[in-house]
Tab-separated table of C-alpha atoms in Angstrom:
chain	number	residue	atom	x	y	z
A	1	ILE	CA	78.539	127.051	127.638
A	2	LYS	CA	77.763	124.070	129.882
A	3	LYS	CA	75.420	125.960	131.860
A	4	HIS	CA	73.100	127.207	129.704
A	5	ARG	CA	72.130	124.005	127.413
A	6	GLU	CA	69.554	125.909	125.773
A	7	VAL	CA	72.266	127.380	123.615
A	8	ASN	CA	72.845	123.752	122.557
A	9	LEU	CA	76.707	124.036	121.467
A	10	PRO	CA	79.035	121.444	121.371
A	11	GLU	CA	81.056	121.141	124.937
A	12	VAL	CA	84.747	122.612	123.997
A	13	THR	CA	87.493	122.490	126.936
A	14	GLN	CA	90.507	124.593	127.228
A	15	GLN	CA	92.360	121.543	126.125
A	16	ASP	CA	90.696	121.402	122.796
A	17	ALA	CA	91.641	125.059	122.357
A	18	VAL	CA	94.416	125.830	119.821
A	19	CYS	CA	96.225	129.178	118.567
A	20	PRO	CA	94.049	130.404	115.527
A	21	ALA	CA	97.073	130.558	113.282
A	22	SER	CA	96.855	126.680	113.297
A	23	ILE	CA	93.010	126.326	112.009
A	24	PRO	CA	92.046	126.987	108.544
A	25	SER	CA	89.198	129.634	108.305
A	26	PRO	CA	87.138	128.807	105.431
A	27	GLY	CA	84.305	126.422	106.318
A	28	LEU	CA	84.725	126.079	110.182
A	29	SER	CA	82.783	123.355	111.745
A	30	ALA	CA	80.641	124.245	115.314
A	31	GLN	CA	84.001	122.698	117.059
A	32	ALA	CA	86.441	124.539	115.062
A	33	GLY	CA	84.858	127.579	115.498
A	34	LEU	CA	84.675	127.195	119.205
A	35	GLN	CA	88.043	126.206	119.268
A	36	LYS	CA	89.037	128.832	117.688
A	37	ILE	CA	87.104	131.252	120.343
A	38	TRP	CA	89.435	129.166	123.266
A	39	GLY	CA	92.138	129.660	121.360
A	40	ALA	CA	91.816	133.259	120.660
A	41	ILE	CA	91.308	134.145	124.318
A	42	HIS	CA	93.924	131.614	125.333
A	43	CYS	CA	96.470	133.458	122.704
A	44	GLN	CA	96.019	137.151	124.066
A	45	VAL	CA	98.089	135.905	126.696
A	46	CYS	CA	100.469	134.852	124.518
A	47	PRO	CA	103.252	137.961	123.117
A	48	GLY	CA	103.436	137.211	118.975
A	49	ALA	CA	99.920	135.215	118.624
A	50	PRO	CA	99.623	135.195	115.048
A	51	ALA	CA	96.448	136.461	113.418
A	52	TRP	CA	93.795	134.119	112.023
A	53	PRO	CA	94.616	133.782	108.462
A	54	GLY	CA	91.664	135.141	106.137
A	55	LEU	CA	89.527	136.375	108.829
A	56	PRO	CA	88.794	140.127	108.486
A	57	TRP	CA	89.565	141.888	112.027
A	58	HIS	CA	85.727	142.668	113.032
A	59	GLU	CA	84.692	139.247	112.575
A	60	GLU	CA	87.765	138.218	115.280
A	61	MET	CA	86.331	140.861	117.175
A	62	GLY	CA	82.472	139.413	116.949
A	63	LEU	CA	83.661	136.272	117.603
A	64	LEU	CA	86.393	137.435	120.838
A	65	LEU	CA	82.859	139.108	122.069
A	66	LEU	CA	80.255	135.845	121.844
A	67	VAL	CA	81.831	133.963	124.980
A	68	PRO	CA	81.434	136.857	127.625
A	69	LEU	CA	77.808	137.440	125.635
A	70	LEU	CA	76.928	133.536	126.241
A	71	LEU	CA	78.305	133.430	129.804
A	72	LEU	CA	75.640	136.815	130.598
A	73	PRO	CA	72.580	135.468	132.568
A	74	GLY	CA	69.946	135.700	130.662
A	75	SER	CA	71.603	136.718	127.235
A	76	TYR	CA	70.108	134.040	125.886
A	77	GLY	CA	66.363	135.166	125.234
A	78	LEU	CA	64.951	135.516	129.028
A	79	PRO	CA	63.522	139.227	130.502
A	80	PHE	CA	64.650	140.705	133.224
A	81	TYR	CA	62.635	138.767	136.165
A	82	ASN	CA	61.468	140.292	139.220
A	83	GLY	CA	58.562	138.106	140.213
A	84	PHE	CA	56.487	138.828	137.328
A	85	TYR	CA	58.362	138.907	133.698
A	86	TYR	CA	58.629	142.484	131.923
A	87	SER	CA	59.285	143.203	128.224
A	88	ASN	CA	62.033	145.550	128.137
A	89	SER	CA	61.166	146.331	124.490
A	90	ALA	CA	58.619	149.876	125.572
A	91	ASN	CA	62.073	151.106	127.559
A	92	ASP	CA	64.601	150.739	124.980
A	93	GLN	CA	63.240	151.982	122.022
A	94	ASN	CA	64.583	155.914	122.528
A	95	PRO	CA	66.950	156.270	124.562
A	96	GLY	CA	67.548	159.788	125.949
A	97	ASN	CA	63.771	160.462	126.188
A	98	GLY	CA	63.395	159.363	129.839
A	99	HIS	CA	62.823	155.791	128.579
A	100	GLY	CA	65.963	154.299	127.740
A	101	LYS	CA	67.992	151.737	130.053
A	102	ASP	CA	70.875	154.232	131.442
A	103	LEU	CA	71.242	154.446	134.910
A	104	LEU	CA	70.106	157.800	136.604
A	105	ASN	CA	73.195	159.580	136.549
A	106	GLY	CA	73.257	161.684	140.079
A	107	VAL	CA	69.952	161.485	140.301
A	108	LYS	CA	67.953	159.469	143.533
A	109	LEU	CA	64.728	157.434	143.262
A	110	VAL	CA	62.822	157.739	146.572
A	111	VAL	CA	59.667	155.763	147.666
A	112	GLU	CA	57.721	157.098	150.323
A	113	THR	CA	55.322	154.871	152.376
A	114	PRO	CA	53.776	156.077	156.070
A	115	GLU	CA	55.251	155.175	159.396
A	116	GLU	CA	52.609	154.778	161.221
A	117	THR	CA	50.194	151.361	160.989
A	118	LEU	CA	46.766	151.490	159.113
A	119	PHE	CA	43.658	150.245	160.694
A	120	THR	CA	40.889	149.163	159.401
A	121	TYR	CA	38.016	146.428	160.091
A	122	GLN	CA	36.928	143.413	157.665
A	123	GLY	CA	35.000	143.871	154.469
A	124	ALA	CA	36.095	147.483	154.211
A	125	SER	CA	38.161	149.055	151.380
A	126	VAL	CA	41.153	150.757	152.343
A	127	ILE	CA	44.394	152.239	150.698
A	128	LEU	CA	47.851	151.451	151.122
A	129	PRO	CA	49.289	155.252	150.422
A	130	CYS	CA	52.606	155.078	148.325
A	131	ARG	CA	54.293	157.582	146.071
A	132	TYR	CA	57.723	158.170	144.510
A	133	HIS	CA	59.889	161.236	143.334
A	134	TYR	CA	63.190	162.005	142.055
A	135	GLU	CA	65.974	163.965	143.777
A	136	PRO	CA	66.703	166.115	142.099
A	137	ALA	CA	63.430	166.440	140.103
A	138	LEU	CA	63.144	165.305	136.352
A	139	GLY	CA	61.820	167.611	133.660
A	140	SER	CA	60.294	164.870	131.628
A	141	PRO	CA	58.124	161.592	132.819
A	142	ARG	CA	59.765	158.548	133.041
A	143	ARG	CA	58.061	154.987	132.509
A	144	VAL	CA	58.415	152.648	135.601
A	145	ARG	CA	57.384	149.483	136.814
A	146	ILE	CA	55.463	149.214	140.149
A	147	LYS	CA	55.203	146.129	142.329
A	148	TRP	CA	53.541	145.170	145.477
A	149	TRP	CA	53.265	142.313	147.383
A	150	LYS	CA	52.873	140.949	150.780
A	151	LEU	CA	55.814	139.698	153.145
A	152	SER	CA	56.107	136.391	154.377
A	153	GLU	CA	54.894	136.164	158.370
A	154	ASN	CA	54.356	133.862	160.908
A	155	GLY	CA	55.318	130.761	158.549
A	156	ALA	CA	52.967	132.398	155.651
A	157	PRO	CA	54.419	132.242	152.514
A	158	GLU	CA	55.179	135.506	150.184
A	159	LYS	CA	52.169	137.127	148.380
A	160	ASP	CA	52.398	138.474	144.910
A	161	VAL	CA	49.364	141.128	145.189
A	162	LEU	CA	49.976	143.270	142.105
A	163	VAL	CA	52.097	144.703	138.859
A	164	ALA	CA	52.110	147.114	136.881
A	165	ILE	CA	53.688	149.073	133.507
A	166	GLY	CA	51.864	152.107	132.773
A	167	LEU	CA	48.116	151.042	132.490
A	168	ARG	CA	48.976	147.170	132.331
A	169	HIS	CA	48.519	146.019	135.343
A	170	ARG	CA	47.774	141.668	137.226
A	171	SER	CA	46.565	141.023	140.246
A	172	PHE	CA	47.242	137.294	142.170
A	173	GLY	CA	45.663	135.042	144.117
A	174	ASP	CA	43.138	136.028	146.130
A	175	TYR	CA	43.633	139.527	145.619
A	176	GLN	CA	42.336	139.215	141.612
A	177	GLY	CA	39.054	141.667	141.172
A	178	ARG	CA	39.923	143.125	145.092
A	179	VAL	CA	42.726	145.467	144.080
A	180	HIS	CA	43.952	148.286	141.789
A	181	LEU	CA	46.313	151.387	141.842
A	182	ARG	CA	44.770	154.642	142.392
A	183	GLN	CA	47.214	156.834	140.206
A	184	GLU	CA	45.092	159.482	140.670
A	185	LYS	CA	48.260	161.941	140.861
A	186	GLU	CA	51.328	161.837	138.977
A	187	HIS	CA	53.766	159.340	140.669
A	188	ASP	CA	50.776	158.112	143.216
A	189	VAL	CA	51.089	154.552	143.112
A	190	SER	CA	48.625	153.814	146.273
A	191	LEU	CA	47.433	150.404	146.467
A	192	GLU	CA	43.603	149.980	147.006
A	193	ILE	CA	42.411	146.580	148.929
A	194	GLN	CA	38.781	146.248	148.642
A	195	ASP	CA	36.472	143.687	150.996
A	196	LEU	CA	39.080	143.031	153.460
A	197	ARG	CA	39.525	140.006	154.798
A	198	LEU	CA	40.536	138.723	157.934
A	199	GLU	CA	44.031	137.295	156.054
A	200	ASP	CA	44.688	140.639	154.328
A	201	TYR	CA	46.566	142.133	157.727
A	202	GLY	CA	50.365	142.138	157.644
A	203	ARG	CA	52.789	144.020	156.062
A	204	TYR	CA	53.071	145.260	152.311
A	205	ARG	CA	55.767	146.213	150.397
A	206	CYS	CA	55.524	148.901	147.573
A	207	GLU	CA	58.334	148.939	145.013
A	208	VAL	CA	58.884	151.037	142.399
A	209	ILE	CA	61.383	149.878	139.680
A	210	ASP	CA	62.948	152.608	137.037
A	211	GLY	CA	65.462	150.812	134.747
A	212	LEU	CA	68.391	149.174	136.776
A	213	GLU	CA	67.161	151.672	139.851
A	214	ASP	CA	64.647	150.104	142.467
A	215	GLU	CA	62.992	151.537	145.758
A	216	SER	CA	60.695	150.420	147.766
A	217	GLY	CA	58.627	151.043	151.291
A	218	LEU	CA	56.674	149.309	154.092
A	219	VAL	CA	53.108	149.534	154.663
A	220	GLU	CA	51.929	147.995	157.765
A	221	LEU	CA	48.229	147.090	157.589
A	222	GLU	CA	46.118	145.742	161.153
A	223	LEU	CA	42.337	145.206	161.216
A	224	ARG	CA	40.692	146.492	164.299
A	225	GLY	CA	39.438	142.877	166.334
A	226	VAL	CA	39.584	141.463	169.474
A	227	VAL	CA	41.617	138.406	170.767
A	228	PHE	CA	39.525	135.609	172.903
A	229	PRO	CA	40.438	132.412	173.963
A	230	TYR	CA	38.624	129.397	172.969
A	231	GLN	CA	38.354	126.084	174.025
A	232	SER	CA	36.653	122.823	172.897
A	233	PRO	CA	33.029	121.240	174.044
A	234	ASN	CA	35.073	118.257	174.798
A	235	GLY	CA	37.099	120.599	177.477
A	236	ARG	CA	40.442	122.059	178.321
A	237	TYR	CA	43.643	121.459	175.935
A	238	GLN	CA	41.815	119.236	173.604
A	239	LEU	CA	42.813	121.248	170.331
A	240	ASN	CA	45.831	120.263	168.014
A	241	PHE	CA	46.983	123.193	165.816
A	242	HIS	CA	45.116	122.529	162.613
A	243	GLU	CA	42.044	122.275	164.976
A	244	GLY	CA	42.697	125.282	166.201
A	245	GLN	CA	42.751	127.110	162.861
A	246	GLN	CA	39.401	125.413	162.340
A	247	VAL	CA	37.508	126.403	165.138
A	248	CYS	CA	38.340	129.506	164.693
A	249	ALA	CA	37.435	130.171	161.229
A	250	GLU	CA	33.877	128.592	162.436
A	251	GLN	CA	33.403	131.441	164.769
A	252	GLY	CA	34.043	133.846	162.340
A	253	ALA	CA	37.932	134.262	163.154
A	254	VAL	CA	41.437	133.484	162.880
A	255	VAL	CA	44.108	132.096	164.826
A	256	ALA	CA	45.515	135.060	166.812
A	257	SER	CA	49.071	136.251	166.233
A	258	PHE	CA	51.672	136.989	168.910
A	259	GLU	CA	51.523	140.402	168.017
A	260	GLN	CA	47.603	140.658	168.415
A	261	LEU	CA	47.909	138.477	172.037
A	262	PHE	CA	50.648	140.734	173.393
A	263	ARG	CA	48.291	143.993	172.268
A	264	ALA	CA	45.496	142.607	173.745
A	265	TRP	CA	47.710	141.393	177.260
A	266	GLU	CA	48.738	145.142	177.317
A	267	GLU	CA	44.809	145.822	177.325
A	268	GLY	CA	44.370	143.897	180.354
A	269	LEU	CA	43.654	140.334	178.949
A	270	ASP	CA	44.226	137.444	181.188
A	271	TRP	CA	43.954	134.269	181.047
A	272	CYS	CA	45.448	131.055	182.539
A	273	ASN	CA	45.119	128.699	179.795
A	274	ALA	CA	47.782	128.155	177.094
A	275	GLY	CA	46.683	128.374	173.301
A	276	TRP	CA	48.259	128.318	170.170
A	277	LEU	CA	49.010	131.346	168.071
A	278	GLN	CA	49.450	132.052	164.345
A	279	ASP	CA	52.969	130.799	164.330
A	280	ALA	CA	52.452	127.279	165.978
A	281	THR	CA	54.082	128.666	169.412
A	282	VAL	CA	51.561	127.815	172.594
A	283	GLN	CA	51.835	131.021	175.090
A	284	TYR	CA	48.869	132.555	177.547
A	285	PRO	CA	48.684	135.997	178.804
A	286	ILE	CA	48.740	137.026	182.401
A	287	MET	CA	48.242	140.215	184.091
A	288	LEU	CA	47.892	138.893	187.494
A	289	PRO	CA	50.510	136.393	188.369
A	290	ARG	CA	49.426	133.283	190.902
A	291	GLN	CA	50.017	129.980	191.555
A	292	PRO	CA	48.273	127.975	189.120
A	293	CYS	CA	49.733	130.432	186.527
A	294	GLY	CA	53.278	130.214	186.564
A	295	GLY	CA	53.598	131.377	190.126
A	296	PRO	CA	53.300	134.349	191.799
A	297	GLY	CA	57.173	135.118	191.526
A	298	LEU	CA	57.344	135.571	187.780
A	299	ALA	CA	56.122	138.899	187.102
A	300	PRO	CA	53.139	139.873	184.295
A	301	GLY	CA	53.488	138.837	180.589
A	302	VAL	CA	52.994	136.757	178.046
A	303	ARG	CA	54.061	133.524	178.795
A	304	SER	CA	55.602	131.158	176.065
A	305	TYR	CA	55.666	127.195	175.721
A	306	GLY	CA	57.879	127.861	172.269
A	307	PRO	CA	56.778	126.005	169.512
A	308	ARG	CA	55.151	122.976	169.597
A	309	HIS	CA	54.296	119.560	167.164
A	310	ARG	CA	51.311	121.222	165.269
A	311	ARG	CA	49.586	117.809	165.330
A	312	LEU	CA	50.440	115.768	168.227
A	313	HIS	CA	50.314	117.901	171.158
A	314	ARG	CA	47.121	119.562	172.166
A	315	TYR	CA	46.084	123.220	173.977
A	316	ASP	CA	43.534	125.602	173.700
A	317	VAL	CA	43.663	128.419	170.815
A	318	PHE	CA	43.648	131.905	171.081
A	319	CYS	CA	41.382	133.378	167.911
A	320	PHE	CA	41.350	137.025	166.094
A	321	ALA	CA	37.988	138.711	165.238
A	322	THR	CA	37.390	141.625	163.641
A	323	ALA	CA	35.313	144.611	163.760
A	324	LEU	CA	31.674	143.888	162.198
A	325	LYS	CA	29.819	145.505	159.569
A	326	GLY	CA	26.731	144.056	161.243
A	327	ARG	CA	24.895	144.143	164.282
A	328	VAL	CA	24.419	141.588	167.192
A	329	TYR	CA	21.830	141.814	169.689
A	330	TYR	CA	19.815	139.612	172.467
A	331	LEU	CA	16.818	138.674	170.657
A	332	GLU	CA	13.467	139.562	173.191
A	333	HIS	CA	11.682	136.183	172.735
A	334	PRO	CA	8.697	135.486	175.205
A	335	GLU	CA	10.307	132.031	175.977
A	336	LYS	CA	13.590	130.712	176.779
A	337	LEU	CA	14.793	128.443	173.961
A	338	THR	CA	16.916	125.300	173.070
A	339	LEU	CA	19.486	125.556	170.745
A	340	THR	CA	17.541	124.336	167.974
A	341	GLU	CA	14.802	126.892	168.836
A	342	ALA	CA	17.217	129.430	169.119
A	343	ARG	CA	18.592	129.169	165.295
A	344	GLU	CA	14.838	129.324	164.115
A	345	ALA	CA	14.005	132.437	166.259
A	346	CYS	CA	16.839	134.281	164.484
A	347	GLN	CA	15.568	133.124	161.184
A	348	GLU	CA	12.238	133.939	161.756
A	349	ASP	CA	13.840	137.290	162.548
A	350	ASP	CA	15.933	137.822	159.291
A	351	ALA	CA	18.979	136.932	160.784
A	352	THR	CA	21.537	134.097	162.127
A	353	ILE	CA	22.360	132.710	165.666
A	354	ALA	CA	25.915	134.490	166.206
A	355	LYS	CA	29.042	133.373	166.567
A	356	VAL	CA	31.386	133.726	169.285
A	357	GLY	CA	33.547	135.998	167.822
A	358	GLN	CA	30.772	138.171	166.384
A	359	LEU	CA	29.661	138.389	170.271
A	360	PHE	CA	33.338	139.478	171.564
A	361	ALA	CA	33.330	142.005	168.291
A	362	ALA	CA	29.960	143.855	169.462
A	363	TRP	CA	31.183	144.001	172.965
A	364	LYS	CA	34.552	145.035	172.310
A	365	PHE	CA	33.632	147.912	169.350
A	366	HIS	CA	29.383	148.336	169.812
A	367	GLY	CA	29.701	148.269	173.374
A	368	LEU	CA	27.123	145.232	173.832
A	369	ASP	CA	26.093	145.250	177.338
A	370	ARG	CA	23.702	142.664	178.286
A	371	CYS	CA	22.956	140.498	181.224
A	372	ASP	CA	21.596	137.550	179.872
A	373	ALA	CA	22.666	134.712	178.810
A	374	GLY	CA	21.926	133.352	175.336
A	375	TRP	CA	23.215	130.521	172.987
A	376	LEU	CA	25.605	131.017	170.210
A	377	ALA	CA	25.955	128.933	167.013
A	378	ASP	CA	28.648	126.898	168.456
A	379	GLY	CA	26.196	125.470	170.805
A	380	SER	CA	27.653	127.933	173.850
A	381	VAL	CA	26.108	129.964	176.421
A	382	ARG	CA	27.588	133.247	177.097
A	383	TYR	CA	26.485	137.331	177.515
A	384	PRO	CA	28.455	140.470	177.185
A	385	VAL	CA	28.909	143.044	179.976
A	386	VAL	CA	30.773	146.357	179.522
A	387	HIS	CA	29.572	147.966	183.007
A	388	PRO	CA	29.802	145.503	185.416
A	389	HIS	CA	27.241	145.564	188.029
A	390	PRO	CA	25.608	143.389	190.877
A	391	ASN	CA	24.279	139.761	190.331
A	392	CYS	CA	25.983	139.978	186.842
A	393	GLY	CA	29.178	138.160	187.520
A	394	PRO	CA	32.597	139.635	188.084
A	395	PRO	CA	33.472	143.221	188.780
A	396	GLU	CA	35.327	143.257	185.425
A	397	PRO	CA	34.118	143.882	182.066
A	398	GLY	CA	34.372	140.836	179.178
A	399	VAL	CA	32.141	138.162	177.717
A	400	ARG	CA	31.283	136.064	180.566
A	401	SER	CA	30.557	131.594	179.347
A	402	PHE	CA	28.177	128.939	181.113
A	403	GLY	CA	30.445	126.703	178.710
A	404	PHE	CA	28.405	124.248	176.919
A	405	PRO	CA	25.170	123.022	178.226
A	406	ASP	CA	22.403	120.717	177.093
A	407	PRO	CA	21.220	121.672	173.766
A	408	GLN	CA	17.897	120.520	174.964
A	409	SER	CA	17.708	122.437	177.882
A	410	ARG	CA	15.414	125.672	177.874
A	411	LEU	CA	16.879	127.983	179.979
A	412	TYR	CA	18.358	130.737	177.813
A	413	GLY	CA	17.984	133.214	175.052
A	414	VAL	CA	19.658	133.927	171.873
A	415	TYR	CA	22.122	136.141	170.136
A	416	CYS	CA	21.219	137.191	166.680
A	417	TYR	CA	23.290	138.844	164.138
A	418	ARG	CA	22.258	140.980	161.482
A	419	GLN	CA	24.653	141.830	158.416
A	420	HIS	CA	24.192	145.708	157.632
């Protein structure tokens, strides 16, 4: 009674309780009524406790049942809560026709999701498969509740995506207007996400709720992308964590996760400068151990400085950019350009000057191979090499950098980006 103050009943302790025979039944006050309840419970353990005079047996039983009902969580009016308020009225009308609230006695609810990771790219649409069935199969359909949410990862909070009951559904946050259930076949509750964003990758849970029974499955979504190290125009180790997030966003990317950096290391990424990752740890990938990079005695791998202060400590950053819907190209121009002239030249060609993330994605996924250095949106000068050849830098594939030259220098071309 103290816990559920919404009931607004007077407080009664066991010391106030008296056996029912000592309380007159007509015109009970609230205080006296509660004393009767406590007394009734207390006197159940007293052999020969007298009955309440003048109180019919069914009213006695009603009062005895009141206390456990008051102590039940949710018994004072709140519906079942599972990240979304559900009304049970639709399920309680016709017990026995597949919409009752009885447990599925002897029947198992099974949710099926794919074990393999799904890969897609930014701006695309993707379907996260999820189906359910009963073992053994049921003869009549049942009304179920569906909930999709994105799991917490790398310090990011858990996000509700969509909930549905029958044809009614609701989406949340950044997913509003971009998600819906397929439901093309019976027991199909797959989720379609449209216009995928960089932050959409991660693990999603599909939960099916049938009365008091619920089962769920996981779907892992990865965006096809490329990890690249980024350094401030002011030099090495100039970015705190928040500034790292900002510069990655400015280059059409996000801060890379450890899993993305590890995958890039497996594909050959070797970089001796430490950089921020999405979980605010600082790490760097080494393929060829050497003296300036932890020493030649250490095995190849991803070296870690561990978590660092997001505001006080400064490093470089590892960014992650996904495959493009558009096209990056080197603009054929009769003259070399300053940075300002490079921006204007792309605009005149119905395009924009390319970002660093776009150039890396074009190199990785579209095979952009060009030995001409060109301006990019951040003021750096770079060029992509897929097939190394003489007079074009080191013998390994990659995106070469000239750093951040004087914006007024007229020594370079420009890389432009045109969206399809």
